[in-house]
mmCIF file of C-alpha atoms and ligand atoms in Angstrom:
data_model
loop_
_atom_site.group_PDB
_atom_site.id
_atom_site.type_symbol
_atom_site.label_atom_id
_atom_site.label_comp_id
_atom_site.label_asym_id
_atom_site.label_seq_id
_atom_site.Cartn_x
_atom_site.Cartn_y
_atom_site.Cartn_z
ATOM 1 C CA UNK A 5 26.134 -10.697 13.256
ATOM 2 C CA UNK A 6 27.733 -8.711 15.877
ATOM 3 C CA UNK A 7 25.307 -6.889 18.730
ATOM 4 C CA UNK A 8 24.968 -3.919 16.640
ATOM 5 C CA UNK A 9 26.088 -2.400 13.659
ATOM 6 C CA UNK A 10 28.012 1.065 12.844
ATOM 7 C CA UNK A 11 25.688 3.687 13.032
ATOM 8 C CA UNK A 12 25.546 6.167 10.434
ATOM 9 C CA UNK A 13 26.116 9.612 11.305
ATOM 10 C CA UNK A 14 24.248 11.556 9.329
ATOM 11 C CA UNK A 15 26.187 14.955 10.005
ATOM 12 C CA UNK A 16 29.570 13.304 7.949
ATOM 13 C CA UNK A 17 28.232 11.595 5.349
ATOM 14 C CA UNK A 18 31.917 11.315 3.838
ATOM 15 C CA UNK A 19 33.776 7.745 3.596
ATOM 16 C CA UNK A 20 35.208 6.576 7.170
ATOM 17 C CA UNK A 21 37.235 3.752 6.647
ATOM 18 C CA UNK A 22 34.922 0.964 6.562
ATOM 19 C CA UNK A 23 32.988 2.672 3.844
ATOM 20 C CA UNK A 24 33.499 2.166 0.366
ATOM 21 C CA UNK A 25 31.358 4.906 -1.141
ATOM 22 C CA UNK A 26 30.804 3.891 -5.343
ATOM 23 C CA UNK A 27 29.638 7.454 -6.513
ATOM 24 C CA UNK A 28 26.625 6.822 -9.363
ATOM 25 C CA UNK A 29 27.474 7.253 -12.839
ATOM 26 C CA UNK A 30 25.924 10.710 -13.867
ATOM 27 C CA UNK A 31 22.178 10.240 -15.578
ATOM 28 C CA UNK A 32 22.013 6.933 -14.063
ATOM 29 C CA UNK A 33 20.044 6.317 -10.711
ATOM 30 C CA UNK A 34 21.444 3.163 -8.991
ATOM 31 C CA UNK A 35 20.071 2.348 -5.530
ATOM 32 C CA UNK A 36 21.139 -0.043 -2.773
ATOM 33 C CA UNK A 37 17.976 -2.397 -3.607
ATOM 34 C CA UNK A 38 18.497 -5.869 -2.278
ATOM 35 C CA UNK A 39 18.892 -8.659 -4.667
ATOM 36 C CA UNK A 40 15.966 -10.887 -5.079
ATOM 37 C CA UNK A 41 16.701 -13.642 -2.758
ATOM 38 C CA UNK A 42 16.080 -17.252 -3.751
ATOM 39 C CA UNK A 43 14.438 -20.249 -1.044
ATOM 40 C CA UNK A 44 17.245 -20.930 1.225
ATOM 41 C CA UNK A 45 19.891 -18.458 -0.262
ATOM 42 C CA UNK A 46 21.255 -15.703 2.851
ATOM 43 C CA UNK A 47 21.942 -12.145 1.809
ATOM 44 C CA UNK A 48 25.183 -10.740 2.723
ATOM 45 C CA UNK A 49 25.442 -8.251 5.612
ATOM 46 C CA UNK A 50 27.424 -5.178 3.876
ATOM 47 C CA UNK A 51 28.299 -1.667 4.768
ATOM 48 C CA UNK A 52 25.283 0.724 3.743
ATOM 49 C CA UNK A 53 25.643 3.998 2.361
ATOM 50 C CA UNK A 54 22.626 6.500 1.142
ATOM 51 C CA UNK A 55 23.152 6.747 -2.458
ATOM 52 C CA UNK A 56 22.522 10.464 -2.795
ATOM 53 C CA UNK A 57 25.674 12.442 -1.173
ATOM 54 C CA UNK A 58 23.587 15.630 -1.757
ATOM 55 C CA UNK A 59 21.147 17.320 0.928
ATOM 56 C CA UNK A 60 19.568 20.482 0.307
ATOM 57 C CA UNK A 61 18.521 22.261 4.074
ATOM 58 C CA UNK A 62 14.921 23.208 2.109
ATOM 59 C CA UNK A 63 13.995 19.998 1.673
ATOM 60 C CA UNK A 64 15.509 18.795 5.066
ATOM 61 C CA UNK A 65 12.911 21.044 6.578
ATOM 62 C CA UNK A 66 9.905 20.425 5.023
ATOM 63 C CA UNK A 67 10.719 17.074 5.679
ATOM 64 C CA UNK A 68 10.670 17.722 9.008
ATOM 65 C CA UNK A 69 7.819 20.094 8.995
ATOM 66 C CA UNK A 70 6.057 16.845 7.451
ATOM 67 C CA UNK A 71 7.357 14.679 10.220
ATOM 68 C CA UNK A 72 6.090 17.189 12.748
ATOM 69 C CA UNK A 73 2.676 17.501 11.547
ATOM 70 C CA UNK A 74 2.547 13.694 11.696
ATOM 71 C CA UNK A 75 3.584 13.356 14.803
ATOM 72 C CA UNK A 76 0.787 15.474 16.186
ATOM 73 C CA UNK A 77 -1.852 13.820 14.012
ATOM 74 C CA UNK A 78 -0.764 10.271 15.765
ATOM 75 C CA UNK A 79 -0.601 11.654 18.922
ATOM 76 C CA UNK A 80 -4.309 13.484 19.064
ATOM 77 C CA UNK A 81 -5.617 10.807 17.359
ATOM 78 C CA UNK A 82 -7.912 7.691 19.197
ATOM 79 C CA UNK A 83 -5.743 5.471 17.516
ATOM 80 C CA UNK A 84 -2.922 6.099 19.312
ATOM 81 C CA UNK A 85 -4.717 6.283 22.880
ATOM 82 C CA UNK A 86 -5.867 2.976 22.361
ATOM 83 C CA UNK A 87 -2.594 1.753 21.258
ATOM 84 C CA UNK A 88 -1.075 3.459 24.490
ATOM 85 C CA UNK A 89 -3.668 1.659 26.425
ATOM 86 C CA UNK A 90 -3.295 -1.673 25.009
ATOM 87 C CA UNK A 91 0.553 -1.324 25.924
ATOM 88 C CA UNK A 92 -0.580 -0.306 29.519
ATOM 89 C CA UNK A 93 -2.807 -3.325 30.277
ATOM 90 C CA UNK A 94 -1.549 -5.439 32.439
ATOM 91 C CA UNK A 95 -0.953 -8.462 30.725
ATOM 92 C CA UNK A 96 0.938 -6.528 27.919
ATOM 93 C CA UNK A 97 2.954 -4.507 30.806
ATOM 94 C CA UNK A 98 4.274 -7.639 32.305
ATOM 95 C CA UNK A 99 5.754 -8.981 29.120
ATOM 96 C CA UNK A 100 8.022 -5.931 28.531
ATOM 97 C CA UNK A 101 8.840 -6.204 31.964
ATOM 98 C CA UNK A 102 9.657 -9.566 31.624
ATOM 99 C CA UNK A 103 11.390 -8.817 28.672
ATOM 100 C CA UNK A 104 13.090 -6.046 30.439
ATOM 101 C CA UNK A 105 14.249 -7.742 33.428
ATOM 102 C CA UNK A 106 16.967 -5.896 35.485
ATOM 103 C CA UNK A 107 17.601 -3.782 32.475
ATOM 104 C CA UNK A 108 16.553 -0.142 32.809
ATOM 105 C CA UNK A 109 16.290 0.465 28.845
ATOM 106 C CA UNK A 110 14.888 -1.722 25.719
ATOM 107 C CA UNK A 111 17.029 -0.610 23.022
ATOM 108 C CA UNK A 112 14.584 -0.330 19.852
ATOM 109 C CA UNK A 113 15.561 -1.511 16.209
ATOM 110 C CA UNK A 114 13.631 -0.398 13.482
ATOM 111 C CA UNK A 115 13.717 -2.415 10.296
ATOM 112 C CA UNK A 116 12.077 -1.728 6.699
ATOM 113 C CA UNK A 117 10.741 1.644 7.469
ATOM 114 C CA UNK A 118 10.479 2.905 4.256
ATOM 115 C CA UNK A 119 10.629 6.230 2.438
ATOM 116 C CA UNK A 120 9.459 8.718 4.886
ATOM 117 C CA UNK A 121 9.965 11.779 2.539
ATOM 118 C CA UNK A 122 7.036 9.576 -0.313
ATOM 119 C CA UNK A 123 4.534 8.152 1.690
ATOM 120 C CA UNK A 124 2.873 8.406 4.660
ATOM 121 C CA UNK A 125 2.563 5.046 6.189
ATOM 122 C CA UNK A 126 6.319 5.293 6.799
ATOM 123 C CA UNK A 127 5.756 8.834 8.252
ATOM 124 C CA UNK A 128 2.627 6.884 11.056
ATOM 125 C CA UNK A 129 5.567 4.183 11.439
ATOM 126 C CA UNK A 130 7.847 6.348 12.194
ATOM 127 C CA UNK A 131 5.835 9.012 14.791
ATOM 128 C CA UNK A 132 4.367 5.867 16.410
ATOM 129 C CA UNK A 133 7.928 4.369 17.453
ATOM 130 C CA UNK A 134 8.957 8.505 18.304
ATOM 131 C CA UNK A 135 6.090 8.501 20.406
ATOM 132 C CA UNK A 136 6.779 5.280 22.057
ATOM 133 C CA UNK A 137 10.028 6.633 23.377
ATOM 134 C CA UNK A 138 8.799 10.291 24.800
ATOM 135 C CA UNK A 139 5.759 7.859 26.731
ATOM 136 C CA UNK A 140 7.969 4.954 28.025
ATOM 137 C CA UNK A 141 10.792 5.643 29.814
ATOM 138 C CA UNK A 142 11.940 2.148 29.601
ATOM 139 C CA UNK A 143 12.278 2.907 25.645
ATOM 140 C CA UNK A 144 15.779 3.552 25.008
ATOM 141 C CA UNK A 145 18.289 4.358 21.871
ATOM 142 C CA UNK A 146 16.541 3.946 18.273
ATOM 143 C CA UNK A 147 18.174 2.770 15.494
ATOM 144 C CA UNK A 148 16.652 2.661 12.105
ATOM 145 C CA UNK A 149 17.752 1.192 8.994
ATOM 146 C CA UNK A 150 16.299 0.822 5.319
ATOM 147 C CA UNK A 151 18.279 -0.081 2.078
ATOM 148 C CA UNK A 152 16.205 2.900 0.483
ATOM 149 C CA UNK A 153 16.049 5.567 2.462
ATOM 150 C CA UNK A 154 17.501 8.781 1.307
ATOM 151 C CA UNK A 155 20.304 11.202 3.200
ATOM 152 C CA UNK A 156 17.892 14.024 2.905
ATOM 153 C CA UNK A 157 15.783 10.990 5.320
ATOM 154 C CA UNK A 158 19.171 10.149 7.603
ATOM 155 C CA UNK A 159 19.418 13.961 8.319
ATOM 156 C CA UNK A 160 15.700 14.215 9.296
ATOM 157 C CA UNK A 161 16.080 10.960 11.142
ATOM 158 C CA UNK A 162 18.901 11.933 12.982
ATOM 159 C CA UNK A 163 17.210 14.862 14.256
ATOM 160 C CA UNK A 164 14.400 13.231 15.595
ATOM 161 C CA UNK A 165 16.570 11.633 17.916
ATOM 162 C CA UNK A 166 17.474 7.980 15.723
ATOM 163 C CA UNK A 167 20.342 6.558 15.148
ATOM 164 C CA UNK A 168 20.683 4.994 11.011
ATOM 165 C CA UNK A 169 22.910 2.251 11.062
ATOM 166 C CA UNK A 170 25.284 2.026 8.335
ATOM 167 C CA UNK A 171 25.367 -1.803 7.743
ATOM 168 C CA UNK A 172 22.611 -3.881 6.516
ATOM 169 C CA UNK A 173 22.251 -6.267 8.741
ATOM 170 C CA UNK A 174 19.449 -7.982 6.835
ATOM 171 C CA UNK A 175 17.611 -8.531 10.162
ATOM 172 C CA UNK A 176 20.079 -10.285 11.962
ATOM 173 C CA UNK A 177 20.586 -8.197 15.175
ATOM 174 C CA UNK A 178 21.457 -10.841 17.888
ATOM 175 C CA UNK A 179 19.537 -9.695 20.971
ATOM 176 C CA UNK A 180 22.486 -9.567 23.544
ATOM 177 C CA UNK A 181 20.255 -7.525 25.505
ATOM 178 C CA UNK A 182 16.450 -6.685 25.926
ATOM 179 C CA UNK A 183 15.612 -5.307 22.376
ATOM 180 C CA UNK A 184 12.369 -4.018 20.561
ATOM 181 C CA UNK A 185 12.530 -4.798 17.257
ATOM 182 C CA UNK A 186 9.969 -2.493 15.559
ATOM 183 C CA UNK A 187 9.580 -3.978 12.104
ATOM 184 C CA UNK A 188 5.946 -2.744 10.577
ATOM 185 C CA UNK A 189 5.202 -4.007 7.463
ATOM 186 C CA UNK A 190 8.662 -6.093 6.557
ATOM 187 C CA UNK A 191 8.774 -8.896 4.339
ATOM 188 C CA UNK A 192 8.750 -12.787 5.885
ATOM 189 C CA UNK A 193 11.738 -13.412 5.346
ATOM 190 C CA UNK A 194 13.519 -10.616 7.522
ATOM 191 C CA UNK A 195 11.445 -11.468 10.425
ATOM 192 C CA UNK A 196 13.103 -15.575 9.899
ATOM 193 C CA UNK A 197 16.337 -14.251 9.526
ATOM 194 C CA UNK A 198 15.644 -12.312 12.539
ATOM 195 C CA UNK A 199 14.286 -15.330 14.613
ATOM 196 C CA UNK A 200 16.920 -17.583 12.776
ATOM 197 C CA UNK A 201 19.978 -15.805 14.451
ATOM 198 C CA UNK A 202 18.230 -15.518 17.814
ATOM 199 C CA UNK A 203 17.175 -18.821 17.635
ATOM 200 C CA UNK A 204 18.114 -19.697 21.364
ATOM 201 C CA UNK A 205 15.643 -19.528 24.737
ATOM 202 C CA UNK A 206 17.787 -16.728 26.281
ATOM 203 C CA UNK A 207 17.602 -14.959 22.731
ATOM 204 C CA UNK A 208 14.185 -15.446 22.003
ATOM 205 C CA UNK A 209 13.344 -14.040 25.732
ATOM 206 C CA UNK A 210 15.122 -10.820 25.184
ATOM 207 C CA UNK A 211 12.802 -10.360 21.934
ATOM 208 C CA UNK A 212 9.658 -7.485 21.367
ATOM 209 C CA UNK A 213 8.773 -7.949 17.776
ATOM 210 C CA UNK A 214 6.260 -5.561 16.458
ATOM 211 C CA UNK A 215 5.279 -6.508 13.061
ATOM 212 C CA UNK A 216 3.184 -8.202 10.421
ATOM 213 C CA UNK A 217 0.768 -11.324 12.819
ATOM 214 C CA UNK A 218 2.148 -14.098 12.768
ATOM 215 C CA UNK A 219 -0.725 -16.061 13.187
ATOM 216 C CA UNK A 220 -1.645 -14.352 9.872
ATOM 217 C CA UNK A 221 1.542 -16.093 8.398
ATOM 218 C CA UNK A 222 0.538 -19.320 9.720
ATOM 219 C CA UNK A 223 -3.017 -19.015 8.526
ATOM 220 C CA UNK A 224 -1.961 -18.156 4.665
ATOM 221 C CA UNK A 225 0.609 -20.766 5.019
ATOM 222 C CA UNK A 226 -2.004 -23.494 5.737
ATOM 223 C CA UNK A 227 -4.686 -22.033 3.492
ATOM 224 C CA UNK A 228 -1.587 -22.097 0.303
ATOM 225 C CA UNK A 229 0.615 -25.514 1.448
ATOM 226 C CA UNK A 230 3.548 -24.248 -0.295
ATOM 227 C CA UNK A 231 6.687 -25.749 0.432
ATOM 228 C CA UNK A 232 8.539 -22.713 -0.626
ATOM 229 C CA UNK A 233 6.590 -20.560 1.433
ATOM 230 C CA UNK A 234 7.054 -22.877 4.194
ATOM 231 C CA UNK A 235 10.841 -22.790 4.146
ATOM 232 C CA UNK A 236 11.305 -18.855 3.630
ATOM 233 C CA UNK A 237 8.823 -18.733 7.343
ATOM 234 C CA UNK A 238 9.907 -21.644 8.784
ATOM 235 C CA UNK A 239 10.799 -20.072 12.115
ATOM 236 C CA UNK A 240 8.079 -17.658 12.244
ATOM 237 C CA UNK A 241 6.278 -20.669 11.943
ATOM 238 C CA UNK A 242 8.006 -22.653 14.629
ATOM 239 C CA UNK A 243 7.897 -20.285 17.205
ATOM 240 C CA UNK A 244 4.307 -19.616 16.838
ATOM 241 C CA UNK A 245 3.900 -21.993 19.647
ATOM 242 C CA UNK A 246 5.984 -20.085 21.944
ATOM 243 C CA UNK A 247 4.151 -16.981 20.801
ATOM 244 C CA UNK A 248 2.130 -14.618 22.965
ATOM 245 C CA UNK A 249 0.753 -11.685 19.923
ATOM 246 C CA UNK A 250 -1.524 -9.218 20.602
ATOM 247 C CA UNK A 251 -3.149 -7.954 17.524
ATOM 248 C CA UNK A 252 -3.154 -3.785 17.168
ATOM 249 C CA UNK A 253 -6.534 -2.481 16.170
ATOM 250 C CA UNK A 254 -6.839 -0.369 13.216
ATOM 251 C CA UNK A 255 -10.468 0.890 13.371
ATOM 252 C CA UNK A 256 -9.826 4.486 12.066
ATOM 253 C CA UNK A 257 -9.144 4.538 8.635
ATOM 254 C CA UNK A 258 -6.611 7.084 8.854
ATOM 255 C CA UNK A 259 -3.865 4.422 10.310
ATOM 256 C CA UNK A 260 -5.203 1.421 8.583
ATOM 257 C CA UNK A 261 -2.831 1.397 5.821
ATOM 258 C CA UNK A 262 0.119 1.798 8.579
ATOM 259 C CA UNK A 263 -0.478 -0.710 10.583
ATOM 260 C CA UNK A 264 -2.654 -3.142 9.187
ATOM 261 C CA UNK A 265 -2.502 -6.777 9.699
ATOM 262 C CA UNK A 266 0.245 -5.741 12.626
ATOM 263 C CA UNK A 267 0.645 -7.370 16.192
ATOM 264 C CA UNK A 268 2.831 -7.170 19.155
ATOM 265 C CA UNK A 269 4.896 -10.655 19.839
ATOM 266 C CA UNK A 270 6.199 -12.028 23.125
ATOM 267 C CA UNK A 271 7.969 -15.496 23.174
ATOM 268 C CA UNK A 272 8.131 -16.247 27.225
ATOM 269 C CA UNK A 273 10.093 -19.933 26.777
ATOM 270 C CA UNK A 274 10.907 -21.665 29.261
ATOM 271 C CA UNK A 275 14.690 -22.686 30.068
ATOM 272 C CA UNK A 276 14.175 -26.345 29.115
ATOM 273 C CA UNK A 277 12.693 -25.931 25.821
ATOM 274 C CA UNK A 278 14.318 -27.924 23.206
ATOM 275 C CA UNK A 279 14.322 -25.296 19.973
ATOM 276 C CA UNK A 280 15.846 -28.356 18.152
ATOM 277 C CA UNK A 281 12.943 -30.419 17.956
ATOM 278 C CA UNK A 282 9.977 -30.426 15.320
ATOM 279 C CA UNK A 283 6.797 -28.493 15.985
ATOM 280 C CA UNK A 284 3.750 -30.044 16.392
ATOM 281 C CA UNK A 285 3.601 -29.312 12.327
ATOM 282 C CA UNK A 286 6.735 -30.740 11.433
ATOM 283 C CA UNK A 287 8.487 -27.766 10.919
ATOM 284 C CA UNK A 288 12.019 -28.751 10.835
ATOM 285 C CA UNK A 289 14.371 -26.584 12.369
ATOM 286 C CA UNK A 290 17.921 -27.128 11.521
HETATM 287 C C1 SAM B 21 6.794 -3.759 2.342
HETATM 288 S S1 SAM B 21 7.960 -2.455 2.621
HETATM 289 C C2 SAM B 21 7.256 -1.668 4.039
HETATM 290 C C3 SAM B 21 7.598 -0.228 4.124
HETATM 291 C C4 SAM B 21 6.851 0.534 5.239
HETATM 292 N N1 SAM B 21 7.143 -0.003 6.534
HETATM 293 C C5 SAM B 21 5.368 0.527 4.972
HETATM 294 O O1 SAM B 21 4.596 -0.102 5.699
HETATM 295 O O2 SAM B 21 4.975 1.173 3.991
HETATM 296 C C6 SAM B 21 9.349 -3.326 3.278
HETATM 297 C C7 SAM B 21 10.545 -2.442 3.528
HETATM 298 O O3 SAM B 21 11.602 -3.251 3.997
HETATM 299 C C8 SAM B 21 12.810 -2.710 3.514
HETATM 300 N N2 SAM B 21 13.910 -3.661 3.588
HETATM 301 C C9 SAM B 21 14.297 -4.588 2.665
HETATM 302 N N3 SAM B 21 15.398 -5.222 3.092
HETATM 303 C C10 SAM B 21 15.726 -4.687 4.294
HETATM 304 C C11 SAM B 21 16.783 -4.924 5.207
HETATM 305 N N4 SAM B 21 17.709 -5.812 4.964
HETATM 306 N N5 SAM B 21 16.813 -4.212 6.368
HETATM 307 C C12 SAM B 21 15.857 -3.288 6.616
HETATM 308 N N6 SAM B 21 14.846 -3.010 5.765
HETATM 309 C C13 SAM B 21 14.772 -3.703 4.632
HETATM 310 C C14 SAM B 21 12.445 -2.325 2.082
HETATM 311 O O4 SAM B 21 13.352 -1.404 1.517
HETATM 312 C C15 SAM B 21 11.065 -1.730 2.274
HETATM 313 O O5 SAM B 21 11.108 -0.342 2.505
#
């Protein structure tokens, strides 16, 4: 995958010429869902285009009225002052700076955020990683992208300041330079086909993953023993030895269902390490 994708701009939403838009047959609702991907089989990266052409300005803005109010919930809320907190501490602050290194700006890429115009965890997702940019200068471009989300949600996106890319890159952004990859909530096997393509110590260093724990993974996978499971987390679960997570507490239950079950992952390796070896688990990396 190259270092980034095109980015979709949400003001022409008319073919360019890598698009190939396929309008919908009238009556029938087709959407860019993902096929169901089979043990060891690797989606395609293709171009990406919102299946609804249509936007309607009323429902742009109470989209964004929605967006607003959300925003201001998170940002009053203890949740988030605790969250800013636990990115202040000291331990946490020298990872992104570590992370960071000369660079002045982490570029952030947001996978698998959802519908923001149904439901509200997307909405939390989506003011928390807003939020993250206005408090951390070091926080730089956003770019978003979801199979599902609507144009009526690229417009809205676009506004608040993201980027939508217009490929899906099914996770596999190569980190060619210091990247947060803000992923809440994604399925295993984009966060392996993340890790897979940056599998690599100078990769793997420029890496901020916020996600599902992956201690969590490792813990279901050894409570199940399923080989299939296994092999669609097989790098989460080899670099869970290289992993420094810090787990985000959820104790209000107005953000549970947001960010649940999510951490913060650092993988400091060292130059020498050999990523071609087995884990102590026999997790075989090919
Ligand atoms: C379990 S849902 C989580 C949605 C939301 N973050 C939440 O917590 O409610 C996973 C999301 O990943 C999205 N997804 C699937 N394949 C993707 C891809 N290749 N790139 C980005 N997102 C993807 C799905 O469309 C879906 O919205």
């Amino acid at each position: 995958m190259a270092a980034s994708a095109k980015i979709l701009d949400a003001e022409k939403p008319v073919p360019t010429e890598d698009w190939t838009i396929v309008m919908p047959r009238r009556g029938k609702k087709t959407r860019n869902f993902n096929k169901i991907l089979i043990p060891g089989q690797q989606r395609e990266e293709k171009p990406w285009t919102p299946i609804d052409f249509e936007t309607d300005p009323l429902r742009e803005s109470k989209l964004m009225q929605k967006m607003q109010i959300c925003i201001q919930k998170l940002e009053n809320s203890e949740f988030f002052h605790s969250f800013l907190h636990q990115m202040q501490n000291p331990d946490m602050l020298a990872m992104f700076l570590n992370v960071l290194g000369p660079e002045t700006k982490m570029v952030m890429v947001m996978y698998g955020i959802g519908s923001i115009e149904s439901f509200e965890p997307p909405r939390l997702q989506l003011s928390l990683a807003v939020l993250m940019k206005r408090n951390f200068d070091w926080v730089g471009e956003i770019e978003v992208f979801d199979p599902i989300i609507s144009l009526t949600e690229c417009k809205v996106l676009t506004s608040l300041g993201c980027r939508v890319l217009s490929i899906n890159e099914q996770g596999r952004r190569e980190a060619l330079k210091p990247t947060l990859f803000f992923m809440p909530h994604c399925e295993a096997d984009l966060y392996d086909n993340l890790l897979q393509v940056n599998w690599g110590v100078d990769k793997l260093n420029r890496i901020v993953l916020f996600g599902n724990s992956f201690e969590a993974y490792e813990h279901h996978v050894s409570v199940f023993n399923n080989s299939d499971l296994v092999d669609s987390r097989k790098h989460i679960l080899a670099v869970r030895r290289f992993t420094k997570e810090f787990i985000v507490s959820t104790f209000s239950d107005d953000f549970f269902r947001a960010f649940h079950g999510s951490s913060w992952h650092f993988f400091g390796l060292n130059p020498e390490t050999d990523l071609q070896t087995l884990d102590d688990k026999n997790y075989i990396i090919a």
